[in-house]
Amino acid sequence: MKPLLMVPVVPPPIILATVLTVDHNQGLRRSLRTNFGLSTQAINARLDPDMDLLYLSETTLPGSLPCLAVLEQPGITIVTLRTGYLECVLPHNKEGRRPTSSLANLATGNCFLSANNRKVAIAAFSNQELEPERILLEVSHRPNLLDYLRTESFTLEISGAHRRRLTRPLSVQVMLEFTVE
């Protein structure tokens, strides 16, 4: 009788895709008079003239997403980010004009996961191209993300700096591929 060879079953990678919207900058510096006689625009300009060039976009996702079902299998102990990228979600434009908000507006950024009052940086990017179709995320270190993705809900965030002010909201699809062990 021949011995049976046990081949370990490798779970498929988890592909997580979601759309985040970076709000446009109009309205950040409203010209409102304060009790001190100064406008909020003047106060913001004195604190940080580049304040309009910072952005934060986040979404809370349920831990019950179909793509995360593999995490309920026994023996799963490690989940790490393998690759990721950002793509622009272009709005339908009836006039045929080119949208003013594109990935070219994003200069640098970071991607975070947070759950249970803990936050971890999972990737970063630096956009060197003027008209990129896709920005690849740089995975700097590979923390175990199992505890973040196995929760009831978790938050995905991108934040960073713009090259120039956005005149319209920018919708960005975030694609993340996780390795499961």
PDB file of N, CA, C and O in Angstrom, residues 19-20 85-91 99-106 132-135 169-174:
ATOM      1  N   VAL A  19     -14.457  51.815  -3.413  1.00  0.00           N
ATOM      2  CA  VAL A  19     -14.278  53.156  -3.948  1.00  0.00           C
ATOM      3  C   VAL A  19     -14.293  54.152  -2.796  1.00  0.00           C
ATOM      4  O   VAL A  19     -15.194  54.124  -1.957  1.00  0.00           O
ATOM      5  N   LEU A  20     -13.278  55.004  -2.759  1.00  0.00           N
ATOM      6  CA  LEU A  20     -13.210  56.099  -1.792  1.00  0.00           C
ATOM      7  C   LEU A  20     -13.284  57.408  -2.560  1.00  0.00           C
ATOM      8  O   LEU A  20     -12.776  57.505  -3.675  1.00  0.00           O
ATOM      9  N   TYR A  85      -3.265  48.806  -5.548  1.00  0.00           N
ATOM     10  CA  TYR A  85      -3.154  49.961  -6.441  1.00  0.00           C
ATOM     11  C   TYR A  85      -4.403  50.828  -6.327  1.00  0.00           C
ATOM     12  O   TYR A  85      -5.423  50.414  -5.783  1.00  0.00           O
ATOM     13  N   LEU A  86      -4.281  52.041  -6.850  1.00  0.00           N
ATOM     14  CA  LEU A  86      -5.377  52.998  -6.926  1.00  0.00           C
ATOM     15  C   LEU A  86      -5.684  53.242  -8.392  1.00  0.00           C
ATOM     16  O   LEU A  86      -4.773  53.356  -9.204  1.00  0.00           O
ATOM     17  N   GLU A  87      -6.977  53.332  -8.724  1.00  0.00           N
ATOM     18  CA  GLU A  87      -7.408  53.703 -10.067  1.00  0.00           C
ATOM     19  C   GLU A  87      -8.472  54.775  -9.945  1.00  0.00           C
ATOM     20  O   GLU A  87      -9.275  54.762  -9.010  1.00  0.00           O
ATOM     21  N   CYS A  88      -8.480  55.672 -10.889  1.00  0.00           N
ATOM     22  CA  CYS A  88      -9.464  56.742 -10.887  1.00  0.00           C
ATOM     23  C   CYS A  88     -10.789  56.222 -11.435  1.00  0.00           C
ATOM     24  O   CYS A  88     -10.818  55.499 -12.425  1.00  0.00           O
ATOM     25  N   VAL A  89     -11.878  56.560 -10.758  1.00  0.00           N
ATOM     26  CA  VAL A  89     -13.219  56.249 -11.243  1.00  0.00           C
ATOM     27  C   VAL A  89     -13.720  57.528 -11.891  1.00  0.00           C
ATOM     28  O   VAL A  89     -14.047  58.494 -11.204  1.00  0.00           O
ATOM     29  N   LEU A  90     -13.733  57.534 -13.209  1.00  0.00           N
ATOM     30  CA  LEU A  90     -14.100  58.748 -13.936  1.00  0.00           C
ATOM     31  C   LEU A  90     -15.614  58.886 -14.037  1.00  0.00           C
ATOM     32  O   LEU A  90     -16.295  57.928 -14.390  1.00  0.00           O
ATOM     33  N   PRO A  91     -16.120  60.072 -13.725  1.00  0.00           N
ATOM     34  CA  PRO A  91     -17.563  60.281 -13.863  1.00  0.00           C
ATOM     35  C   PRO A  91     -17.945  60.352 -15.339  1.00  0.00           C
ATOM     36  O   PRO A  91     -17.131  60.718 -16.182  1.00  0.00           O
ATOM     37  N   PRO A  99     -12.166  65.212 -17.345  1.00  0.00           N
ATOM     38  CA  PRO A  99     -12.420  65.599 -15.952  1.00  0.00           C
ATOM     39  C   PRO A  99     -11.219  66.336 -15.362  1.00  0.00           C
ATOM     40  O   PRO A  99     -10.080  66.069 -15.724  1.00  0.00           O
ATOM     41  N   THR A 100     -11.507  67.274 -14.485  1.00  0.00           N
ATOM     42  CA  THR A 100     -10.414  68.048 -13.887  1.00  0.00           C
ATOM     43  C   THR A 100      -9.793  67.335 -12.691  1.00  0.00           C
ATOM     44  O   THR A 100      -8.698  67.651 -12.301  1.00  0.00           O
ATOM     45  N   SER A 101     -10.499  66.397 -12.096  1.00  0.00           N
ATOM     46  CA  SER A 101      -9.956  65.646 -10.979  1.00  0.00           C
ATOM     47  C   SER A 101      -9.528  64.267 -11.477  1.00  0.00           C
ATOM     48  O   SER A 101     -10.335  63.506 -11.993  1.00  0.00           O
ATOM     49  N   SER A 102      -8.248  63.972 -11.347  1.00  0.00           N
ATOM     50  CA  SER A 102      -7.715  62.692 -11.786  1.00  0.00           C
ATOM     51  C   SER A 102      -6.614  62.269 -10.832  1.00  0.00           C
ATOM     52  O   SER A 102      -6.259  62.995  -9.905  1.00  0.00           O
ATOM     53  N   LEU A 103      -6.047  61.098 -11.079  1.00  0.00           N
ATOM     54  CA  LEU A 103      -4.947  60.627 -10.228  1.00  0.00           C
ATOM     55  C   LEU A 103      -3.739  61.549 -10.284  1.00  0.00           C
ATOM     56  O   LEU A 103      -2.907  61.531  -9.395  1.00  0.00           O
ATOM     57  N   ALA A 104      -3.642  62.369 -11.322  1.00  0.00           N
ATOM     58  CA  ALA A 104      -2.538  63.319 -11.413  1.00  0.00           C
ATOM     59  C   ALA A 104      -2.570  64.317 -10.261  1.00  0.00           C
ATOM     60  O   ALA A 104      -1.549  64.893  -9.906  1.00  0.00           O
ATOM     61  N   ASN A 105      -3.740  64.519  -9.653  1.00  0.00           N
ATOM     62  CA  ASN A 105      -3.856  65.446  -8.531  1.00  0.00           C
ATOM     63  C   ASN A 105      -3.188  64.921  -7.266  1.00  0.00           C
ATOM     64  O   ASN A 105      -2.791  65.698  -6.406  1.00  0.00           O
ATOM     65  N   LEU A 106      -3.108  63.596  -7.116  1.00  0.00           N
ATOM     66  CA  LEU A 106      -2.544  63.024  -5.898  1.00  0.00           C
ATOM     67  C   LEU A 106      -1.026  62.995  -5.985  1.00  0.00           C
ATOM     68  O   LEU A 106      -0.463  62.485  -6.947  1.00  0.00           O
ATOM     69  N   PRO A 132      -1.132  59.329 -14.627  1.00  0.00           N
ATOM     70  CA  PRO A 132      -1.123  57.878 -14.426  1.00  0.00           C
ATOM     71  C   PRO A 132      -2.521  57.281 -14.567  1.00  0.00           C
ATOM     72  O   PRO A 132      -3.517  57.922 -14.242  1.00  0.00           O
ATOM     73  N   GLU A 133      -2.586  56.074 -15.118  1.00  0.00           N
ATOM     74  CA  GLU A 133      -3.853  55.349 -15.153  1.00  0.00           C
ATOM     75  C   GLU A 133      -4.048  54.584 -13.857  1.00  0.00           C
ATOM     76  O   GLU A 133      -5.168  54.310 -13.456  1.00  0.00           O
ATOM     77  N   ARG A 134      -2.934  54.260 -13.217  1.00  0.00           N
ATOM     78  CA  ARG A 134      -2.960  53.455 -11.997  1.00  0.00           C
ATOM     79  C   ARG A 134      -1.754  53.851 -11.152  1.00  0.00           C
ATOM     80  O   ARG A 134      -0.672  54.067 -11.668  1.00  0.00           O
ATOM     81  N   ILE A 135      -1.955  53.952  -9.840  1.00  0.00           N
ATOM     82  CA  ILE A 135      -0.845  54.219  -8.919  1.00  0.00           C
ATOM     83  C   ILE A 135      -0.648  52.967  -8.079  1.00  0.00           C
ATOM     84  O   ILE A 135      -1.566  52.523  -7.384  1.00  0.00           O
ATOM     85  N   PRO A 169     -14.892  66.479  -6.541  1.00  0.00           N
ATOM     86  CA  PRO A 169     -14.494  65.286  -5.783  1.00  0.00           C
ATOM     87  C   PRO A 169     -13.792  64.281  -6.697  1.00  0.00           C
ATOM     88  O   PRO A 169     -14.096  64.190  -7.886  1.00  0.00           O
ATOM     89  N   LEU A 170     -12.865  63.550  -6.144  1.00  0.00           N
ATOM     90  CA  LEU A 170     -12.100  62.549  -6.880  1.00  0.00           C
ATOM     91  C   LEU A 170     -12.446  61.173  -6.324  1.00  0.00           C
ATOM     92  O   LEU A 170     -12.198  60.895  -5.149  1.00  0.00           O
ATOM     93  N   SER A 171     -13.050  60.328  -7.152  1.00  0.00           N
ATOM     94  CA  SER A 171     -13.380  58.965  -6.739  1.00  0.00           C
ATOM     95  C   SER A 171     -12.251  58.039  -7.153  1.00  0.00           C
ATOM     96  O   SER A 171     -11.840  58.024  -8.313  1.00  0.00           O
ATOM     97  N   VAL A 172     -11.753  57.287  -6.179  1.00  0.00           N
ATOM     98  CA  VAL A 172     -10.602  56.412  -6.394  1.00  0.00           C
ATOM     99  C   VAL A 172     -10.984  54.993  -5.993  1.00  0.00           C
ATOM    100  O   VAL A 172     -11.480  54.772  -4.877  1.00  0.00           O
ATOM    101  N   GLN A 173     -10.757  54.047  -6.897  1.00  0.00           N
ATOM    102  CA  GLN A 173     -10.969  52.647  -6.546  1.00  0.00           C
ATOM    103  C   GLN A 173      -9.679  52.118  -5.941  1.00  0.00           C
ATOM    104  O   GLN A 173      -8.602  52.244  -6.514  1.00  0.00           O
ATOM    105  N   VAL A 174      -9.804  51.552  -4.748  1.00  0.00           N
ATOM    106  CA  VAL A 174      -8.664  50.950  -4.054  1.00  0.00           C
ATOM    107  C   VAL A 174      -8.776  49.444  -4.212  1.00  0.00           C
ATOM    108  O   VAL A 174      -9.785  48.849  -3.835  1.00  0.00           O
TER     109      VAL A 174
END
